[in-house]
């Protein structure tokens, strides 16, 4: 850990339509790294901060299977009805209340050289300014021999769904540097990679460090025009009979989607966020992340009142995983995030057996230590 990380960093994050909420990044310990703390009372349900990623990219398999998203902000590009038709496999699927779909196709633009799509002129220009000038394949967009296409194909061949990262996230970081966005990446590099020189990215050790940065600090992003349409339907004021019919239609729609597509409903990708990456994990989190604007803007919301000086923690596990035994939770966190959790829930369950009934027959678990040279709740590489 670099000495500079022992300092206290203060941020005042502006949230649209309300007063700024103050949060503070502090160095916690050599094992835990840094953490995010409240500097004032935050009420349950309040948005703590909204953050744009330093860089984001759609998952490659997700894009290959025609989950159409803005190449910059990951906003879903399909109309809600088009989305429903593709996910159900029913070209004739019709949605009621089409006026509730928020997708604006008249605003969509493409790169004039490689035809990659964006949700707006703003996103096209932002991508070009930050990284796309370096990464644009031009007329070779569909050429399997183009170096970037070969890289993406190699990634897909070793990283099948469900996806958790993208090689293009690292490519966009490198391209951002090559296009002169040095200060932005310098801060990220200094805080997350212990102040190694940028040239180390291209050595074997540097590349592994960069990969570890994405794997440990990357935040999954999910967008869906259909989900936005469903939320808009929920907000409609309808007669009881009409509400019952609409709810039944939506329930059946999701059953049809599950039968045809399974769990892969959203446009999915990942991004690197400065403040969010400072949030440590807890199996009993007091905050959660979401993407309610159908793009890469991350919202962190309080799940309960958070007192001044209290650490703001999110969960790296989904709701079902958090209900599993301490041993099972630790196994997931060790394999995916390389740390042993010591949150209040895990400490309270410390006397529980180290093997669950479901895992007793798993021979690979025999003799595996709980704390085999793993750090605590790391937010740094």
Coordinates of C-alpha atoms in Angstrom, one line a residue:
X1 CA 0.0 0.0 0.0
X2 CA 1.5 3.4 -1.0
X3 CA 2.1 5.8 1.8
X4 CA -0.2 8.3 0.2
X5 CA -3.1 6.0 0.7
X6 CA -2.8 6.6 4.5
X7 CA -4.1 10.1 4.0
X8 CA -7.8 10.9 4.3
X9 CA -9.5 11.9 1.0
X10 CA -12.7 13.9 1.1
X11 CA -15.3 14.1 -1.6
X12 CA -18.5 16.1 -1.9
X13 CA -20.5 14.3 -4.5
X14 CA -23.3 16.3 -6.1
X15 CA -26.5 14.4 -6.7
X16 CA -29.1 15.8 -9.1
X17 CA -32.0 17.6 -7.5
X18 CA -30.7 17.5 -3.9
X19 CA -28.0 18.8 -1.7
X20 CA -24.6 17.1 -2.0
X21 CA -23.9 14.2 0.3
X22 CA -20.4 14.2 1.9
X23 CA -18.5 10.9 2.0
X24 CA -14.9 10.3 2.9
X25 CA -12.3 7.7 1.7
X26 CA -10.1 6.5 4.5
X27 CA -7.2 4.1 4.7
X28 CA -8.5 1.3 7.0
X29 CA -5.7 -1.2 7.4
X30 CA -3.0 -3.0 5.3
X31 CA -5.3 -6.0 5.0
X32 CA -8.6 -4.2 4.2
X33 CA -7.2 -1.3 2.2
X34 CA -9.4 1.8 1.9
X35 CA -13.0 2.2 2.8
X36 CA -15.8 4.8 2.2
X37 CA -17.3 6.5 5.2
X38 CA -20.2 8.9 5.8
X39 CA -19.4 12.4 7.1
X40 CA -23.0 13.3 7.9
X41 CA -26.2 11.4 8.7
X42 CA -27.6 9.6 5.6
X43 CA -31.2 8.5 5.9
X44 CA -32.5 5.1 4.6
X45 CA -33.5 5.4 1.0
X46 CA -31.3 8.4 0.3
X47 CA -29.1 8.4 -2.8
X48 CA -25.6 8.6 -1.3
X49 CA -23.9 9.4 -4.6
X50 CA -24.2 9.0 -8.4
X51 CA -21.0 8.2 -10.3
X52 CA -19.9 7.8 -13.9
X53 CA -17.2 5.2 -14.5
X54 CA -13.7 6.1 -15.5
X55 CA -14.1 3.5 -18.3
X56 CA -16.8 0.9 -19.1
X57 CA -17.3 -1.8 -21.8
X58 CA -20.1 -4.2 -22.7
X59 CA -19.4 -7.9 -22.3
X60 CA -18.3 -9.5 -25.5
X61 CA -20.6 -12.5 -25.5
X62 CA -23.5 -10.2 -24.5
X63 CA -22.8 -8.0 -27.6
X64 CA -22.3 -11.1 -29.9
X65 CA -25.8 -12.3 -29.0
X66 CA -27.3 -9.0 -30.2
X67 CA -27.9 -7.4 -26.8
X68 CA -27.7 -3.9 -28.4
X69 CA -26.3 -1.2 -26.1
X70 CA -24.6 2.1 -26.6
X71 CA -20.9 1.5 -27.1
X72 CA -20.1 4.2 -24.6
X73 CA -22.6 4.4 -21.8
X74 CA -24.2 0.9 -22.3
X75 CA -27.8 2.4 -22.6
X76 CA -30.1 -0.2 -24.2
X77 CA -30.8 0.7 -27.8
X78 CA -33.7 -1.6 -28.5
X79 CA -37.3 -0.5 -28.1
X80 CA -39.0 -2.3 -25.2
X81 CA -41.1 -4.2 -27.7
X82 CA -38.1 -5.2 -29.8
X83 CA -36.4 -6.4 -26.6
X84 CA -39.4 -8.5 -25.6
X85 CA -39.6 -10.0 -29.1
X86 CA -36.0 -11.1 -29.1
X87 CA -35.9 -12.4 -25.6
X88 CA -39.1 -14.4 -26.0
X89 CA -38.3 -15.6 -29.5
X90 CA -41.7 -14.3 -30.6
X91 CA -41.4 -11.8 -33.5
X92 CA -45.1 -11.0 -33.2
X93 CA -44.9 -10.1 -29.5
X94 CA -46.8 -6.8 -28.9
X95 CA -46.5 -4.7 -25.7
X96 CA -49.4 -2.6 -24.4
X97 CA -48.7 1.1 -23.6
X98 CA -45.8 1.5 -26.2
X99 CA -45.7 5.2 -25.3
X100 CA -44.0 4.2 -22.0
X101 CA -40.8 3.1 -23.8
X102 CA -38.0 5.6 -23.1
X103 CA -35.8 4.6 -26.1
X104 CA -35.2 7.5 -28.5
X105 CA -34.0 6.0 -31.8
X106 CA -34.1 9.4 -33.5
X107 CA -31.1 10.3 -31.3
X108 CA -29.0 7.3 -32.1
X109 CA -25.7 7.8 -34.0
X110 CA -23.0 5.6 -35.3
X111 CA -19.3 6.0 -35.8
X112 CA -18.9 7.0 -39.5
X113 CA -15.8 4.7 -39.8
X114 CA -16.8 1.5 -38.1
X115 CA -20.6 1.9 -37.7
X116 CA -20.5 1.1 -33.9
X117 CA -23.7 2.5 -32.4
X118 CA -24.2 5.2 -29.7
X119 CA -27.4 6.4 -28.0
X120 CA -26.6 10.0 -28.7
X121 CA -24.2 12.5 -30.3
X122 CA -22.9 13.2 -26.8
X123 CA -21.8 9.6 -26.3
X124 CA -20.3 9.3 -29.8
X125 CA -18.2 12.4 -29.2
X126 CA -17.2 11.4 -25.6
X127 CA -16.1 8.0 -26.8
X128 CA -14.1 9.5 -29.7
X129 CA -12.4 12.0 -27.3
X130 CA -11.5 9.4 -24.7
X131 CA -10.6 6.1 -26.5
X132 CA -12.3 5.4 -29.7
X133 CA -9.8 7.1 -32.0
X134 CA -7.3 4.5 -31.0
X135 CA -9.7 1.5 -31.0
X136 CA -11.8 2.3 -34.1
X137 CA -11.3 -0.6 -36.6
X138 CA -12.7 1.4 -39.5
X139 CA -13.8 -0.7 -42.4
X140 CA -12.2 -3.8 -40.7
X141 CA -15.0 -4.0 -38.1
X142 CA -16.0 -7.5 -39.3
X143 CA -12.6 -8.7 -40.4
X144 CA -11.7 -11.7 -38.3
X145 CA -8.0 -11.0 -38.9
X146 CA -8.0 -7.5 -37.5
X147 CA -5.9 -7.5 -34.3
X148 CA -8.8 -6.3 -32.1
X149 CA -11.2 -8.9 -33.4
X150 CA -8.6 -11.6 -32.9
X151 CA -8.2 -10.4 -29.3
X152 CA -11.9 -10.4 -28.7
X153 CA -12.3 -13.9 -30.2
X154 CA -9.5 -15.2 -28.0
X155 CA -11.2 -13.7 -24.9
X156 CA -14.5 -15.3 -25.8
X157 CA -12.9 -18.7 -26.2
X158 CA -11.6 -18.6 -22.6
X159 CA -14.4 -16.7 -20.9
X160 CA -17.8 -18.1 -21.5
X161 CA -21.1 -16.7 -20.0
X162 CA -21.9 -15.8 -17.4
X163 CA -19.4 -13.1 -17.9
X164 CA -17.7 -11.0 -15.2
X165 CA -15.2 -8.9 -17.1
X166 CA -14.2 -7.8 -20.6
X167 CA -10.8 -7.6 -22.2
X168 CA -12.0 -4.4 -23.9
X169 CA -12.2 -2.7 -20.5
X170 CA -8.4 -2.9 -20.3
X171 CA -8.1 -2.0 -24.0
X172 CA -10.1 1.2 -23.4
X173 CA -7.9 2.1 -20.4
X174 CA -4.8 1.8 -22.5
X175 CA -6.4 3.7 -25.4
X176 CA -7.4 6.4 -22.9
X177 CA -3.8 6.8 -22.0
X178 CA -2.7 6.9 -25.6
X179 CA -5.2 9.6 -26.4
X180 CA -3.8 11.8 -23.7
X181 CA -6.2 11.3 -20.8
X182 CA -3.2 10.8 -18.5
X183 CA -4.4 12.6 -15.4
X184 CA -7.6 10.6 -15.2
X185 CA -5.7 7.3 -15.5
X186 CA -2.8 8.5 -13.3
X187 CA -5.2 8.9 -10.3
X188 CA -6.7 5.5 -10.9
X189 CA -3.4 3.9 -11.5
X190 CA -1.8 5.4 -8.4
X191 CA -4.7 4.5 -6.1
X192 CA -5.3 1.0 -7.4
X193 CA -1.9 -0.2 -8.6
X194 CA 0.4 1.0 -5.9
X195 CA 2.0 3.8 -8.1
X196 CA 3.7 1.5 -10.6
X197 CA 4.7 3.3 -13.8
X198 CA 2.2 3.2 -16.7
X199 CA 4.8 1.4 -18.9
X200 CA 4.5 -1.7 -16.7
X201 CA 1.0 -2.3 -18.2
X202 CA 2.8 -3.9 -21.1
X203 CA 5.0 -6.2 -19.2
X204 CA 3.8 -9.6 -18.0
X205 CA 3.6 -8.5 -14.4
X206 CA 2.0 -5.2 -15.3
X207 CA -0.6 -6.9 -17.4
X208 CA -1.5 -9.3 -14.6
X209 CA -1.8 -6.3 -12.3
X210 CA -4.1 -4.6 -14.7
X211 CA -6.2 -7.8 -15.1
X212 CA -6.4 -8.1 -11.3
X213 CA -7.5 -4.4 -11.1
X214 CA -10.5 -5.2 -13.4
X215 CA -11.3 -8.5 -11.7
X216 CA -11.2 -7.1 -8.2
X217 CA -12.6 -3.6 -8.6
X218 CA -14.8 -4.0 -11.7
X219 CA -18.5 -3.3 -11.1
X220 CA -21.1 -5.1 -13.2
X221 CA -23.5 -2.9 -15.2
X222 CA -26.9 -4.0 -16.5
X223 CA -29.4 -2.0 -18.6
X224 CA -32.7 -2.9 -20.1
X225 CA -35.4 -1.0 -22.1
X226 CA -37.9 -3.7 -21.2
X227 CA -37.2 -3.2 -17.5
X228 CA -37.7 0.5 -17.8
X229 CA -41.0 -0.1 -19.6
X230 CA -42.1 -2.5 -16.7
X231 CA -41.3 0.2 -14.1
X232 CA -43.2 2.8 -16.1
X233 CA -46.2 0.4 -16.2
X234 CA -46.0 -0.1 -12.4
X235 CA -46.4 3.7 -12.0
X236 CA -49.6 3.9 -14.1
X237 CA -52.8 4.7 -12.3
X238 CA -55.2 2.0 -13.5
X239 CA -58.5 0.6 -12.6
X240 CA -58.2 -2.6 -10.5
X241 CA -59.3 -4.8 -13.3
X242 CA -56.9 -3.2 -15.8
X243 CA -54.1 -3.4 -13.3
X244 CA -54.7 -7.1 -12.8
X245 CA -54.7 -7.7 -16.5
X246 CA -51.5 -5.8 -17.1
X247 CA -49.7 -7.5 -14.2
X248 CA -50.8 -10.9 -15.5
X249 CA -49.5 -9.9 -19.0
X250 CA -46.1 -8.9 -17.5
X251 CA -45.9 -12.1 -15.4
X252 CA -46.5 -14.3 -18.4
X253 CA -44.0 -12.2 -20.5
X254 CA -41.2 -12.9 -18.0
X255 CA -42.2 -16.6 -17.9
X256 CA -41.9 -16.7 -21.7
X257 CA -38.5 -14.9 -21.6
X258 CA -37.2 -17.4 -18.9
X259 CA -38.3 -20.3 -21.1
X260 CA -36.6 -18.9 -24.2
X261 CA -33.6 -17.0 -22.8
X262 CA -33.0 -18.0 -19.2
X263 CA -31.4 -15.5 -16.9
X264 CA -29.7 -13.4 -19.5
X265 CA -32.2 -10.5 -19.7
X266 CA -30.0 -7.4 -19.8
X267 CA -27.4 -5.6 -21.8
X268 CA -24.4 -6.4 -19.5
X269 CA -20.9 -5.0 -19.1
X270 CA -18.6 -3.7 -16.4
X271 CA -16.9 -0.5 -15.4
X272 CA -14.4 1.0 -13.1
X273 CA -15.7 3.5 -10.6
X274 CA -13.5 5.6 -8.3
X275 CA -15.8 5.9 -5.3
X276 CA -17.7 2.6 -5.7
X277 CA -14.4 0.7 -5.7
X278 CA -13.7 2.1 -2.3
X279 CA -16.9 0.5 -0.9
X280 CA -16.0 -2.7 1.0
X281 CA -18.1 -5.8 1.2
X282 CA -20.5 -6.8 3.9
X283 CA -22.9 -9.8 4.1
X284 CA -25.2 -7.3 5.9
X285 CA -24.7 -4.2 3.7
X286 CA -26.0 -0.8 4.6
X287 CA -26.0 0.4 0.9
X288 CA -26.7 -1.0 -2.5
X289 CA -25.8 -0.2 -6.1
X290 CA -28.2 0.2 -9.1
X291 CA -28.4 1.7 -12.6
X292 CA -31.9 3.2 -12.7
X293 CA -31.1 5.6 -15.6
X294 CA -30.6 2.7 -18.0
X295 CA -27.0 3.6 -18.6
X296 CA -23.6 3.4 -16.9
X297 CA -24.4 6.0 -14.2
X298 CA -24.1 4.1 -10.9
X299 CA -26.4 5.1 -8.0
X300 CA -25.5 4.1 -4.4
X301 CA -28.5 4.1 -2.1
X302 CA -28.7 3.7 1.7
X303 CA -30.5 0.6 2.9
X304 CA -30.7 1.9 6.4
X305 CA -29.8 5.0 8.3
X306 CA -26.0 5.5 8.2
X307 CA -24.4 7.6 11.0
X308 CA -21.5 10.1 10.6
X309 CA -18.2 8.1 10.7
X310 CA -19.9 4.8 9.8
X311 CA -18.5 2.8 6.9
X312 CA -20.6 2.5 3.8
X313 CA -20.6 -1.1 2.7
X314 CA -22.2 -2.9 -0.2
X315 CA -22.5 -6.6 -0.9
X316 CA -20.6 -8.5 -3.6
X317 CA -23.1 -11.3 -3.2
X318 CA -26.7 -11.4 -4.4
X319 CA -29.7 -11.8 -2.1
X320 CA -29.7 -15.6 -2.4
X321 CA -26.0 -16.0 -1.8
X322 CA -26.2 -13.8 1.3
X323 CA -28.7 -16.2 2.9
X324 CA -26.3 -19.2 2.5
X325 CA -24.1 -20.4 5.3
X326 CA -20.9 -18.6 6.3
X327 CA -18.8 -21.3 4.8
X328 CA -20.6 -21.1 1.4
X329 CA -20.4 -17.3 1.4
X330 CA -16.6 -17.4 2.2
X331 CA -16.1 -20.0 -0.6
X332 CA -17.8 -17.6 -3.2
X333 CA -15.8 -14.6 -2.0
X334 CA -12.5 -16.4 -1.9
X335 CA -12.9 -17.8 -5.5
X336 CA -14.2 -14.5 -7.0
X337 CA -12.8 -11.7 -4.9
X338 CA -9.7 -13.2 -3.1
X339 CA -10.6 -12.3 0.5
X340 CA -12.0 -13.7 3.7
X341 CA -15.0 -11.7 5.0
X342 CA -15.0 -10.5 8.6
X343 CA -18.3 -8.6 8.5
X344 CA -20.5 -8.6 11.6
X345 CA -22.6 -11.5 10.2
X346 CA -19.6 -13.6 9.5
X347 CA -18.1 -12.9 12.9
X348 CA -21.4 -13.8 14.6
X349 CA -21.5 -17.2 12.7
X350 CA -17.8 -18.0 13.3
X351 CA -18.7 -21.1 15.3
X352 CA -20.7 -22.7 12.5
X353 CA -19.4 -25.8 10.9
X354 CA -17.0 -25.2 8.0
X355 CA -18.7 -27.7 5.7
X356 CA -22.4 -27.4 4.6
X357 CA -24.5 -30.4 3.8
X358 CA -24.4 -29.6 0.0
X359 CA -20.6 -29.4 0.0
X360 CA -19.8 -32.5 2.1
X361 CA -19.4 -34.6 -1.1
X362 CA -17.1 -32.0 -2.8
X363 CA -13.7 -33.6 -2.5
X364 CA -12.0 -30.4 -3.6
X365 CA -13.1 -28.7 -0.4
X366 CA -11.2 -31.2 1.8
X367 CA -8.3 -29.6 3.6
X368 CA -8.9 -26.1 2.1
X369 CA -8.0 -23.6 4.8
X370 CA -10.3 -20.7 5.5
X371 CA -7.6 -18.1 5.4
X372 CA -5.0 -19.4 3.0
X373 CA -2.9 -16.4 2.4
X374 CA -5.9 -14.2 1.5
X375 CA -6.4 -10.6 2.5
X376 CA -9.4 -9.2 4.2
X377 CA -12.1 -7.2 2.5
X378 CA -9.9 -5.8 -0.2
X379 CA -11.0 -2.9 -2.4
X380 CA -7.4 -2.6 -3.8
X381 CA -5.4 -5.0 -5.9

